[in-house]
Amino acid sequence: MKNNVLNKRNFAEGASKLPNSVWVQTAPSVIETHSLEKDISTEVAIIGAGYTGLSAALHLAPDISPVVIEANEVGHGASGRNNGLVIPTLSKADPEEIIRIFGQEKGEQTIALIRDSASLVFNLIRKHNMEKAGEQTGWIQPAHSPGRMKLIEKRVTEWSKRGLKADLLDKEQLEGLVGSSAWFGGWIAHDGGTIHPMAYVRGMAKAVVNLGARIFTNSPALSLTRDDNGWLIRTKNGSVKANRVILATNAYTDDLWPKLRRTIIPVKTWQMATKPLSDNIRKAILPGRHGLSDTRGDLEFARYDWDGRLVSGASLIFDINSENRLRAHVGKRLQKNFPQLGQVEWEFIWSGFLSMTTDYLPRLHVLAPGVFTWLGCNGRGVALSTAMGSVLADLVRGQPIKDAPLPVTDLKTVPAHGLVTQFARINLLQRRRNDKKEFN
Ligand SMILES: Cc1cc2nc3c(=O)[nH]c(=O)nc-3n(C[C@H](O)[C@H](O)[C@H](O)COP(=O)(O)OP(=O)(O)OC[C@H]3O[C@@H](n4cnc5c(N)ncnc54)[C@H](O)[C@@H]3O)c2cc1C
């Protein structure tokens, strides 16, 4: 059970190696960076070189040149490990629900931020010429039950009303787009698509440095304390004095800021890539290279990489004989959805942690004057982290907190956090039960 849980200890226990993932093996090379070996000062320091931190840096530069401090490599966290589905929605709450919880004005602002988040990703890729970083082919969510199809109808109505380019797909239309009759219909968000996660984060790092920002890697921030009028970040061999700080550590948050780690539940999920599929199979399965993830609580998802590998994955309750179990489990699942596949041959398996909140909503915090963070992607962090990077950049520039497009909330730790984190994955049993119930 030990390595189900991300904590300070396994962070220090050589987490710095990048996983042997298809993304690491096929990404353009990363710009050269070094560890911090001296004392420097800057207007804005950003801790964490994933989509959040680097998007914030991209939205600040060139007029503010931030310093980015990363414990490991660029994209070491979830940003280099994910499935790369670019999705302009939250995982649970749809617009009416967002308004019910956040209120009319803030709710509409949040909705607009999420609606535009996928396009923001692809616009950044185009603007900064990020090599092989993304394809805006659209994201499809098939319904695994008639009940979920009803939910999707409501989802499409609510999002379309707010300007998201979305279409409902009946069973036949869905089958035409994805090459499977396993679902009951679905919908497409046309602004969505897929990224090469590592190419995107490395592309961001390159763009940020080109704009004058500095990135220091293999330099964990060990403390963050008040200093004169600003903040002091200490690393092993250096320090950064900054007027303002963005903590962009998300699921990989350690104990740098008191209590922050305990406000989210880091959940381990597995990703897997097949060997490249034949042209014939690729014409039959997801021929338009859409990104796909369905409505199950125990999510079923798939997309192609640039070489025609199908990239999918799953969550597990226990880490025992994980890779063999995953090969069988996810292979069977893909064959059920796409019988054209035949025998599934896996080439890569890796894992990462995503940050969950108890209500599946993102959190935006002002931790102290001049220290900002957000957490809680709930599995939708590619587009959302990129958008939240821009939100954090605006706050750092001095935007009044009341004008942030999300409510700024106080830190709220998850009760019995250690226990909840240890057992979070057992929740999967309940989700699987719900998925079955709904089907009947
Ligand atoms: C397996 C997996 C699949 C996913 N699939 C999808 C998907 O298909 N679509 C989607 O929308 N979302 C997906 N997500 C979620 C998405 O990847 C994340 O929400 C997003 O990458 C978060 O970006 P981030 O920059 O906020 O955090 P991260 O990318 O996790 O970056 C945080 C960084 O902070 C660094 N750090 C931590 N502590 C310190 C410290 N003390 N000092 C210095 N640096 C520190 C870490 O090393 C890390 O690099 C997935 C996540 C995982 C794990």
Short mmCIF file of C-alpha atoms and ligand atoms in Angstrom, two decimals:
data_model
loop_
_atom_site.label_atom_id
_atom_site.label_comp_id
_atom_site.label_asym_id
_atom_site.label_seq_id
_atom_site.Cartn_x
_atom_site.Cartn_y
_atom_site.Cartn_z
CA MET A 1 0.00 0.00 0.00
CA LYS A 2 2.97 2.30 0.68
CA ASN A 3 3.55 3.51 -2.86
CA ASN A 4 -0.15 4.28 -3.36
CA VAL A 5 0.52 7.39 -1.41
CA LEU A 6 2.51 10.40 -2.41
CA ASN A 7 4.16 11.95 0.59
CA LYS A 8 7.21 13.87 1.54
CA ARG A 9 9.19 10.69 2.00
CA ASN A 10 8.74 9.07 -1.40
CA PHE A 11 9.20 12.49 -2.97
CA ALA A 12 12.68 12.53 -1.44
CA GLU A 13 13.25 8.85 -2.25
CA GLY A 14 14.47 9.41 -5.78
CA ALA A 15 11.16 10.42 -7.34
CA SER A 16 13.34 12.54 -9.59
CA LYS A 17 13.56 9.89 -12.30
CA LEU A 18 11.16 10.45 -15.14
CA PRO A 19 9.02 7.38 -15.83
CA ASN A 20 9.70 5.17 -18.84
CA SER A 21 6.61 6.49 -20.61
CA VAL A 22 5.78 6.84 -24.27
CA TRP A 23 5.80 10.59 -23.68
CA VAL A 24 9.36 10.66 -22.31
CA GLN A 25 10.56 8.40 -25.11
CA THR A 26 8.97 10.39 -27.94
CA ALA A 27 9.12 14.03 -26.78
CA PRO A 28 11.35 16.68 -28.30
CA SER A 29 14.38 17.28 -26.10
CA VAL A 30 14.07 19.58 -23.15
CA ILE A 31 15.88 22.92 -22.97
CA GLU A 32 18.99 22.84 -20.86
CA THR A 33 18.39 23.87 -17.26
CA HIS A 34 20.53 23.78 -14.12
CA SER A 35 19.97 23.60 -10.42
CA LEU A 36 19.99 26.76 -8.35
CA GLU A 37 23.47 27.25 -6.92
CA LYS A 38 23.35 30.85 -5.66
CA ASP A 39 21.16 33.46 -4.00
CA ILE A 40 19.04 35.45 -6.44
CA SER A 41 16.10 37.81 -6.31
CA THR A 42 13.12 38.28 -8.59
CA GLU A 43 9.73 39.93 -8.70
CA VAL A 44 7.83 36.64 -9.02
CA ALA A 45 8.91 33.11 -8.09
CA ILE A 46 6.99 30.08 -9.26
CA ILE A 47 7.41 26.73 -7.54
CA GLY A 48 6.69 23.79 -9.87
CA ALA A 49 7.40 23.41 -13.60
CA GLY A 50 4.22 21.78 -14.84
CA TYR A 51 1.39 23.30 -16.87
CA THR A 52 0.28 25.58 -14.01
CA GLY A 53 3.68 27.03 -13.24
CA LEU A 54 4.79 27.38 -16.84
CA SER A 55 1.46 28.77 -18.03
CA ALA A 56 1.67 31.36 -15.23
CA ALA A 57 5.20 32.18 -16.39
CA LEU A 58 4.04 32.44 -20.02
CA HIS A 59 1.27 34.82 -18.98
CA LEU A 60 3.70 36.98 -16.98
CA ALA A 61 6.61 37.16 -19.40
CA PRO A 62 8.11 39.13 -20.99
CA ASP A 63 7.21 42.21 -18.91
CA ILE A 64 7.62 40.25 -15.69
CA SER A 65 10.40 37.64 -15.93
CA PRO A 66 9.67 35.07 -13.24
CA VAL A 67 12.00 32.49 -11.73
CA VAL A 68 10.67 28.92 -11.83
CA ILE A 69 11.97 26.46 -9.24
CA GLU A 70 11.37 22.76 -9.95
CA ALA A 71 12.21 19.91 -7.57
CA ASN A 72 12.93 17.48 -10.39
CA GLU A 73 12.75 17.86 -14.18
CA VAL A 74 10.37 19.99 -16.24
CA GLY A 75 7.16 17.92 -16.50
CA HIS A 76 8.16 15.54 -13.75
CA GLY A 77 4.72 15.75 -12.14
CA ALA A 78 1.33 15.03 -13.65
CA SER A 79 2.09 17.30 -16.61
CA GLY A 80 4.58 14.85 -18.11
CA ARG A 81 2.59 11.72 -17.26
CA ASN A 82 -1.04 12.28 -18.18
CA ASN A 83 -3.25 10.98 -20.98
CA GLY A 84 -3.21 14.31 -22.79
CA LEU A 85 -6.96 14.71 -23.19
CA VAL A 86 -7.77 18.38 -23.53
CA ILE A 87 -11.23 18.81 -22.04
CA PRO A 88 -13.06 22.11 -21.60
CA THR A 89 -15.34 20.97 -18.72
CA LEU A 90 -15.04 19.96 -15.10
CA SER A 91 -15.30 16.26 -14.26
CA LYS A 92 -18.62 16.52 -12.44
CA ALA A 93 -20.24 19.93 -12.15
CA ASP A 94 -21.92 21.36 -15.24
CA PRO A 95 -22.78 25.07 -15.67
CA GLU A 96 -26.04 25.14 -13.65
CA GLU A 97 -24.34 23.32 -10.79
CA ILE A 98 -21.33 25.64 -10.94
CA ILE A 99 -23.67 28.62 -10.68
CA ARG A 100 -25.59 27.01 -7.83
CA ILE A 101 -22.36 26.56 -5.86
CA PHE A 102 -20.35 29.65 -6.88
CA GLY A 103 -23.25 32.08 -7.37
CA GLN A 104 -24.40 33.70 -10.62
CA GLU A 105 -21.57 36.15 -11.25
CA LYS A 106 -18.62 34.04 -10.12
CA GLY A 107 -20.22 30.95 -11.63
CA GLU A 108 -20.48 32.56 -15.06
CA GLN A 109 -16.84 33.71 -14.82
CA THR A 110 -15.71 30.21 -13.90
CA ILE A 111 -17.74 28.72 -16.73
CA ALA A 112 -16.17 31.12 -19.25
CA LEU A 113 -12.69 30.22 -17.99
CA ILE A 114 -13.36 26.49 -18.38
CA ARG A 115 -15.15 26.91 -21.72
CA ASP A 116 -12.13 28.68 -23.20
CA SER A 117 -9.49 26.51 -21.51
CA ALA A 118 -9.01 23.95 -24.30
CA SER A 119 -8.61 26.66 -26.92
CA LEU A 120 -6.12 28.40 -24.65
CA VAL A 121 -3.96 25.25 -24.73
CA PHE A 122 -4.00 24.99 -28.52
CA ASN A 123 -3.55 28.73 -28.97
CA LEU A 124 -0.43 28.65 -26.80
CA ILE A 125 0.88 25.68 -28.79
CA ARG A 126 0.36 27.58 -32.04
CA LYS A 127 1.58 30.93 -30.74
CA HIS A 128 4.83 29.52 -29.42
CA ASN A 129 5.35 26.97 -32.22
CA MET A 130 5.53 24.08 -29.78
CA GLU A 131 6.83 21.16 -31.75
CA LYS A 132 4.43 18.18 -32.04
CA ALA A 133 2.60 19.31 -28.94
CA GLY A 134 -1.10 19.01 -29.78
CA GLU A 135 -3.97 18.22 -32.17
CA GLN A 136 -7.26 20.10 -31.79
CA THR A 137 -9.35 17.24 -33.17
CA GLY A 138 -12.11 17.42 -30.55
CA TRP A 139 -12.84 15.48 -27.36
CA ILE A 140 -15.63 12.91 -27.29
CA GLN A 141 -17.44 11.68 -24.20
CA PRO A 142 -19.50 8.55 -24.90
CA ALA A 143 -22.32 7.56 -22.52
CA HIS A 144 -21.99 4.14 -20.93
CA SER A 145 -25.67 3.92 -19.97
CA PRO A 146 -29.03 5.38 -20.99
CA GLY A 147 -29.03 7.32 -17.71
CA ARG A 148 -25.71 8.92 -18.57
CA MET A 149 -27.00 9.76 -22.06
CA LYS A 150 -29.70 11.86 -20.36
CA LEU A 151 -27.00 13.59 -18.33
CA ILE A 152 -25.06 14.27 -21.52
CA GLU A 153 -28.12 15.84 -23.17
CA LYS A 154 -28.36 18.22 -20.22
CA ARG A 155 -24.58 18.81 -20.31
CA VAL A 156 -24.64 19.73 -24.00
CA THR A 157 -27.62 22.05 -23.53
CA GLU A 158 -26.02 23.86 -20.62
CA TRP A 159 -22.58 24.22 -22.20
CA SER A 160 -23.94 25.17 -25.65
CA LYS A 161 -25.96 27.92 -23.98
CA ARG A 162 -22.65 29.27 -22.66
CA GLY A 163 -21.00 29.24 -26.06
CA LEU A 164 -19.06 25.97 -25.97
CA LYS A 165 -18.88 24.41 -29.42
CA ALA A 166 -20.57 21.12 -28.60
CA ASP A 167 -22.74 18.56 -30.38
CA LEU A 168 -24.83 15.71 -29.11
CA LEU A 169 -24.07 12.41 -30.87
CA ASP A 170 -26.64 9.64 -31.20
CA LYS A 171 -25.45 6.05 -31.11
CA GLU A 172 -24.99 5.89 -34.86
CA GLN A 173 -23.12 9.20 -35.11
CA LEU A 174 -20.88 8.18 -32.24
CA GLU A 175 -20.15 4.84 -33.86
CA GLY A 176 -19.14 6.65 -37.06
CA LEU A 177 -16.68 8.84 -35.16
CA VAL A 178 -15.14 6.33 -32.77
CA GLY A 179 -15.64 2.97 -34.50
CA SER A 180 -17.47 1.31 -31.63
CA SER A 181 -21.04 0.30 -30.85
CA ALA A 182 -20.23 -0.19 -27.16
CA TRP A 183 -21.80 3.10 -26.02
CA PHE A 184 -25.29 4.63 -26.09
CA GLY A 185 -24.34 7.88 -27.82
CA GLY A 186 -22.33 10.79 -26.50
CA TRP A 187 -21.15 14.30 -27.27
CA ILE A 188 -18.22 16.12 -28.76
CA ALA A 189 -16.50 19.29 -27.56
CA HIS A 190 -14.97 20.59 -30.77
CA ASP A 191 -12.38 22.82 -29.05
CA GLY A 192 -10.92 19.82 -27.22
CA GLY A 193 -8.41 17.31 -28.51
CA THR A 194 -5.16 15.74 -27.45
CA ILE A 195 -1.69 16.92 -26.57
CA HIS A 196 1.62 15.13 -26.30
CA PRO A 197 1.90 15.89 -22.57
CA MET A 198 5.69 16.02 -22.41
CA ALA A 199 6.05 17.91 -25.70
CA TYR A 200 3.57 20.49 -24.43
CA VAL A 201 5.27 21.03 -21.06
CA ARG A 202 8.72 21.12 -22.68
CA GLY A 203 7.39 23.48 -25.34
CA MET A 204 6.11 25.74 -22.58
CA ALA A 205 9.48 25.64 -20.82
CA LYS A 206 11.27 26.62 -24.03
CA ALA A 207 8.83 29.46 -24.71
CA VAL A 208 9.14 30.74 -21.16
CA VAL A 209 12.94 30.82 -21.32
CA ASN A 210 12.82 32.49 -24.74
CA LEU A 211 10.72 35.22 -23.12
CA GLY A 212 13.36 35.84 -20.48
CA ALA A 213 12.21 33.73 -17.54
CA ARG A 214 14.67 31.48 -15.67
CA ILE A 215 13.97 27.85 -14.79
CA PHE A 216 15.99 25.99 -12.16
CA THR A 217 15.51 22.21 -12.02
CA ASN A 218 16.53 19.57 -9.46
CA SER A 219 16.09 22.32 -6.89
CA PRO A 220 13.33 21.41 -4.43
CA ALA A 221 12.04 24.43 -2.52
CA LEU A 222 12.80 23.42 1.07
CA SER A 223 11.28 26.39 2.84
CA LEU A 224 9.18 29.42 2.04
CA THR A 225 9.31 32.18 4.62
CA ARG A 226 8.57 35.88 4.90
CA ASP A 227 11.54 38.12 4.20
CA ASP A 228 11.49 41.92 4.55
CA ASN A 229 8.74 42.97 2.17
CA GLY A 230 8.58 39.68 0.32
CA TRP A 231 9.35 35.99 0.49
CA LEU A 232 12.43 33.80 0.70
CA ILE A 233 12.57 30.37 -0.91
CA ARG A 234 15.49 28.23 0.17
CA THR A 235 16.80 25.35 -1.90
CA LYS A 236 19.75 23.09 -1.04
CA ASN A 237 22.42 25.30 -2.62
CA GLY A 238 20.71 28.62 -3.14
CA SER A 239 17.75 30.86 -2.45
CA VAL A 240 15.27 33.09 -4.24
CA LYS A 241 13.99 36.34 -2.80
CA ALA A 242 10.67 37.22 -4.42
CA ASN A 243 7.99 39.84 -3.95
CA ARG A 244 5.30 37.36 -4.88
CA VAL A 245 5.13 33.59 -5.14
CA ILE A 246 3.01 31.08 -7.04
CA LEU A 247 2.88 27.58 -5.65
CA ALA A 248 2.22 25.37 -8.67
CA THR A 249 2.73 21.98 -7.09
CA ASN A 250 -0.81 20.54 -7.27
CA ALA A 251 -0.95 16.76 -6.60
CA TYR A 252 2.81 16.78 -5.95
CA THR A 253 2.46 19.31 -3.13
CA ASP A 254 4.74 18.49 -0.20
CA ASP A 255 4.93 20.10 3.24
CA LEU A 256 6.37 23.40 1.99
CA TRP A 257 3.24 25.31 3.00
CA PRO A 258 1.56 24.22 6.23
CA LYS A 259 -1.58 22.14 5.72
CA LEU A 260 -1.70 22.61 1.93
CA ARG A 261 -0.88 18.98 1.15
CA ARG A 262 -3.77 17.88 3.31
CA THR A 263 -6.37 19.88 1.38
CA ILE A 264 -6.32 17.48 -1.56
CA ILE A 265 -6.19 13.73 -2.06
CA PRO A 266 -3.41 12.64 -4.43
CA VAL A 267 -4.65 9.61 -6.36
CA LYS A 268 -2.40 7.32 -8.36
CA THR A 269 -3.51 6.42 -11.88
CA TRP A 270 -1.89 4.29 -14.55
CA GLN A 271 -1.26 5.06 -18.20
CA MET A 272 -0.40 2.53 -20.89
CA ALA A 273 0.52 2.66 -24.56
CA THR A 274 0.12 -0.15 -27.09
CA LYS A 275 2.59 -0.84 -29.84
CA PRO A 276 1.83 1.26 -32.96
CA LEU A 277 -1.34 -0.06 -34.61
CA SER A 278 -1.67 -0.91 -38.29
CA ASP A 279 -3.09 1.66 -40.71
CA ASN A 280 -6.19 -0.51 -41.20
CA ILE A 281 -6.96 -0.63 -37.51
CA ARG A 282 -6.35 3.09 -37.18
CA LYS A 283 -8.86 3.72 -39.96
CA ALA A 284 -11.43 1.68 -38.03
CA ILE A 285 -10.85 2.97 -34.48
CA LEU A 286 -10.98 6.70 -33.72
CA PRO A 287 -10.28 7.51 -37.39
CA GLY A 288 -10.47 11.25 -36.70
CA ARG A 289 -7.90 10.91 -33.89
CA HIS A 290 -10.32 12.36 -31.33
CA GLY A 291 -9.58 12.14 -27.64
CA LEU A 292 -12.11 9.94 -25.86
CA SER A 293 -13.10 9.37 -22.25
CA ASP A 294 -16.48 8.02 -21.23
CA THR A 295 -18.98 8.67 -18.43
CA ARG A 296 -17.94 5.81 -16.15
CA GLY A 297 -16.74 6.49 -12.62
CA ASP A 298 -14.10 3.86 -13.42
CA LEU A 299 -13.15 5.82 -16.48
CA GLU A 300 -12.56 4.17 -19.87
CA PHE A 301 -10.47 6.30 -22.22
CA ALA A 302 -8.26 6.17 -25.29
CA ARG A 303 -6.36 8.38 -27.73
CA TYR A 304 -3.57 7.94 -30.23
CA ASP A 305 -0.03 9.17 -29.84
CA TRP A 306 1.69 10.63 -32.89
CA ASP A 307 2.97 7.17 -33.98
CA GLY A 308 -0.40 5.42 -33.84
CA ARG A 309 -0.11 3.85 -30.41
CA LEU A 310 -3.37 3.74 -28.50
CA VAL A 311 -2.82 5.33 -25.08
CA SER A 312 -5.22 4.25 -22.37
CA GLY A 313 -4.99 3.25 -18.72
CA ALA A 314 -6.87 2.59 -15.52
CA SER A 315 -6.85 2.94 -11.77
CA LEU A 316 -6.11 0.04 -9.47
CA ILE A 317 -7.16 -0.55 -5.91
CA PHE A 318 -3.94 -2.30 -4.85
CA ASP A 319 -0.42 -2.19 -6.26
CA ILE A 320 0.16 -5.92 -6.37
CA ASN A 321 1.43 -7.40 -9.63
CA SER A 322 0.13 -4.14 -11.11
CA GLU A 323 1.62 -4.22 -14.58
CA ASN A 324 0.44 -7.75 -15.42
CA ARG A 325 -3.00 -7.05 -14.04
CA LEU A 326 -3.19 -3.81 -16.00
CA ARG A 327 -2.13 -5.48 -19.25
CA ALA A 328 -4.96 -7.99 -18.91
CA HIS A 329 -7.58 -5.62 -17.51
CA VAL A 330 -7.10 -2.69 -19.88
CA GLY A 331 -6.49 -5.00 -22.85
CA LYS A 332 -9.84 -6.69 -22.21
CA ARG A 333 -11.57 -3.35 -21.80
CA LEU A 334 -10.20 -2.01 -25.08
CA GLN A 335 -11.16 -5.21 -26.90
CA LYS A 336 -14.68 -4.98 -25.53
CA ASN A 337 -15.01 -1.41 -26.86
CA PHE A 338 -13.02 -2.00 -30.05
CA PRO A 339 -13.20 -5.67 -31.13
CA GLN A 340 -11.27 -4.69 -34.31
CA LEU A 341 -8.15 -4.48 -32.14
CA GLY A 342 -7.60 -8.21 -31.73
CA GLN A 343 -4.74 -9.06 -29.39
CA VAL A 344 -3.50 -5.96 -27.56
CA GLU A 345 0.27 -5.63 -27.22
CA TRP A 346 1.51 -3.12 -24.65
CA GLU A 347 4.75 -1.21 -25.02
CA PHE A 348 4.73 1.25 -22.08
CA ILE A 349 3.18 1.39 -18.61
CA TRP A 350 3.68 4.23 -16.14
CA SER A 351 1.79 6.09 -13.47
CA GLY A 352 1.27 9.48 -11.90
CA PHE A 353 -0.72 11.28 -9.24
CA LEU A 354 -3.65 13.57 -9.79
CA SER A 355 -5.18 15.83 -7.17
CA MET A 356 -8.76 15.19 -6.11
CA THR A 357 -10.97 17.34 -3.91
CA THR A 358 -13.89 15.99 -1.93
CA ASP A 359 -16.44 17.97 -3.99
CA TYR A 360 -14.59 17.58 -7.33
CA LEU A 361 -14.20 21.37 -7.60
CA PRO A 362 -10.91 23.24 -8.09
CA ARG A 363 -9.59 25.39 -5.24
CA LEU A 364 -7.99 28.82 -5.57
CA HIS A 365 -6.16 30.14 -2.49
CA VAL A 366 -4.31 33.23 -1.39
CA LEU A 367 -2.09 31.58 1.20
CA ALA A 368 -0.66 34.85 2.53
CA PRO A 369 -0.27 38.32 1.05
CA GLY A 370 1.56 37.70 -2.22
CA VAL A 371 1.43 33.88 -2.16
CA PHE A 372 -1.05 32.23 -4.52
CA THR A 373 -1.96 28.67 -5.45
CA TRP A 374 -4.59 26.44 -6.95
CA LEU A 375 -5.13 22.69 -6.59
CA GLY A 376 -7.65 20.02 -7.44
CA CYS A 377 -7.71 19.14 -11.12
CA ASN A 378 -9.93 16.13 -10.45
CA GLY A 379 -8.62 14.54 -13.63
CA ARG A 380 -9.27 17.55 -15.86
CA GLY A 381 -6.03 19.41 -15.42
CA VAL A 382 -4.53 19.73 -18.90
CA ALA A 383 -6.79 22.57 -19.96
CA LEU A 384 -7.67 23.69 -16.44
CA SER A 385 -4.06 23.98 -15.17
CA THR A 386 -3.17 26.01 -18.24
CA ALA A 387 -6.13 28.31 -17.57
CA MET A 388 -5.37 28.49 -13.84
CA GLY A 389 -1.83 29.54 -14.70
CA SER A 390 -3.32 32.62 -16.35
CA VAL A 391 -5.56 33.23 -13.32
CA LEU A 392 -2.55 33.07 -10.98
CA ALA A 393 -0.57 35.37 -13.28
CA ASP A 394 -3.36 37.96 -13.10
CA LEU A 395 -3.43 37.77 -9.30
CA VAL A 396 0.32 38.18 -9.15
CA ARG A 397 0.02 41.25 -11.36
CA GLY A 398 -2.25 42.76 -8.73
CA GLN A 399 -5.75 41.88 -9.89
CA PRO A 400 -8.11 42.34 -6.93
CA ILE A 401 -8.90 38.96 -5.39
CA LYS A 402 -12.61 39.62 -5.73
CA ASP A 403 -12.18 39.80 -9.51
CA ALA A 404 -10.58 36.36 -9.87
CA PRO A 405 -12.81 34.15 -12.03
CA LEU A 406 -13.04 31.57 -9.26
CA PRO A 407 -13.94 32.09 -5.64
CA VAL A 408 -10.85 32.41 -3.46
CA THR A 409 -11.34 30.10 -0.48
CA ASP A 410 -9.61 29.39 2.83
CA LEU A 411 -7.58 26.22 3.20
CA LYS A 412 -9.77 23.34 4.32
CA THR A 413 -7.93 20.15 5.18
CA VAL A 414 -9.53 16.79 4.48
CA PRO A 415 -10.43 15.21 7.82
CA ALA A 416 -8.38 12.06 8.58
CA HIS A 417 -6.30 12.92 5.52
CA GLY A 418 -3.76 10.12 5.91
CA LEU A 419 -6.46 7.49 6.17
CA VAL A 420 -8.58 8.96 3.38
CA THR A 421 -5.54 9.09 1.09
CA GLN A 422 -4.54 5.50 1.90
CA PHE A 423 -8.01 4.25 1.13
CA ALA A 424 -9.07 6.65 -1.63
CA ARG A 425 -8.62 4.02 -4.29
CA ILE A 426 -10.98 1.62 -2.54
CA ASN A 427 -13.58 4.11 -3.68
CA LEU A 428 -13.11 2.54 -7.08
CA LEU A 429 -15.22 -0.41 -5.91
CA GLN A 430 -18.14 1.92 -5.26
CA ARG A 431 -17.64 3.64 -8.61
CA ARG A 432 -17.63 0.28 -10.39
CA ARG A 433 -20.84 -0.69 -8.59
CA ASN A 434 -22.47 2.60 -9.63
CA ASP A 435 -21.34 2.12 -13.22
CA LYS A 436 -23.05 -1.28 -13.30
CA LYS A 437 -26.23 -0.07 -11.62
CA GLU A 438 -26.72 2.65 -14.10
CA PHE A 439 -26.28 0.32 -16.99
CA ASN A 440 -29.39 -1.69 -16.06
C1 LIG B 1 -1.85 9.61 -14.98
C2 LIG B 1 -2.57 10.92 -15.18
C3 LIG B 1 -3.44 11.08 -16.25
C4 LIG B 1 -4.08 12.30 -16.45
N1 LIG B 1 -4.82 12.49 -17.58
C5 LIG B 1 -5.37 13.70 -17.82
C6 LIG B 1 -6.04 13.96 -19.04
O1 LIG B 1 -6.08 13.13 -19.94
N2 LIG B 1 -6.65 15.17 -19.20
C7 LIG B 1 -6.59 16.13 -18.23
O2 LIG B 1 -7.19 17.20 -18.41
N3 LIG B 1 -5.91 15.94 -17.07
C8 LIG B 1 -5.27 14.76 -16.86
N4 LIG B 1 -4.54 14.58 -15.73
C9 LIG B 1 -4.34 15.73 -14.82
C10 LIG B 1 -3.27 16.70 -15.32
O3 LIG B 1 -2.16 15.99 -15.80
C11 LIG B 1 -2.84 17.60 -14.17
O4 LIG B 1 -3.96 18.23 -13.62
C12 LIG B 1 -1.87 18.68 -14.59
O5 LIG B 1 -0.77 18.15 -15.28
C13 LIG B 1 -1.40 19.43 -13.36
O6 LIG B 1 -0.40 20.35 -13.73
P1 LIG B 1 0.32 21.19 -12.62
O7 LIG B 1 1.33 22.01 -13.28
O8 LIG B 1 -0.69 21.89 -11.79
O9 LIG B 1 1.00 20.11 -11.66
P2 LIG B 1 2.24 19.09 -11.98
O10 LIG B 1 2.42 18.86 -13.42
O11 LIG B 1 1.99 17.92 -11.13
O12 LIG B 1 3.48 19.93 -11.48
C14 LIG B 1 3.80 20.13 -10.15
C15 LIG B 1 5.31 20.24 -10.06
O13 LIG B 1 5.68 20.76 -8.79
C16 LIG B 1 6.93 20.19 -8.45
N5 LIG B 1 7.13 20.36 -7.01
C17 LIG B 1 6.42 19.84 -5.99
N6 LIG B 1 6.92 20.27 -4.81
C18 LIG B 1 7.97 21.06 -5.08
C19 LIG B 1 8.90 21.78 -4.30
N7 LIG B 1 8.87 21.77 -2.96
N8 LIG B 1 9.87 22.50 -4.91
C20 LIG B 1 9.93 22.55 -6.26
N9 LIG B 1 9.08 21.88 -7.06
C21 LIG B 1 8.10 21.14 -6.49
C22 LIG B 1 6.80 18.75 -8.90
O14 LIG B 1 8.07 18.12 -9.06
C23 LIG B 1 6.02 18.90 -10.20
O15 LIG B 1 6.87 18.93 -11.34
C24 LIG B 1 -3.90 13.36 -15.51
C25 LIG B 1 -3.04 13.19 -14.42
C26 LIG B 1 -2.36 11.99 -14.26
C27 LIG B 1 -1.42 11.83 -13.11
#
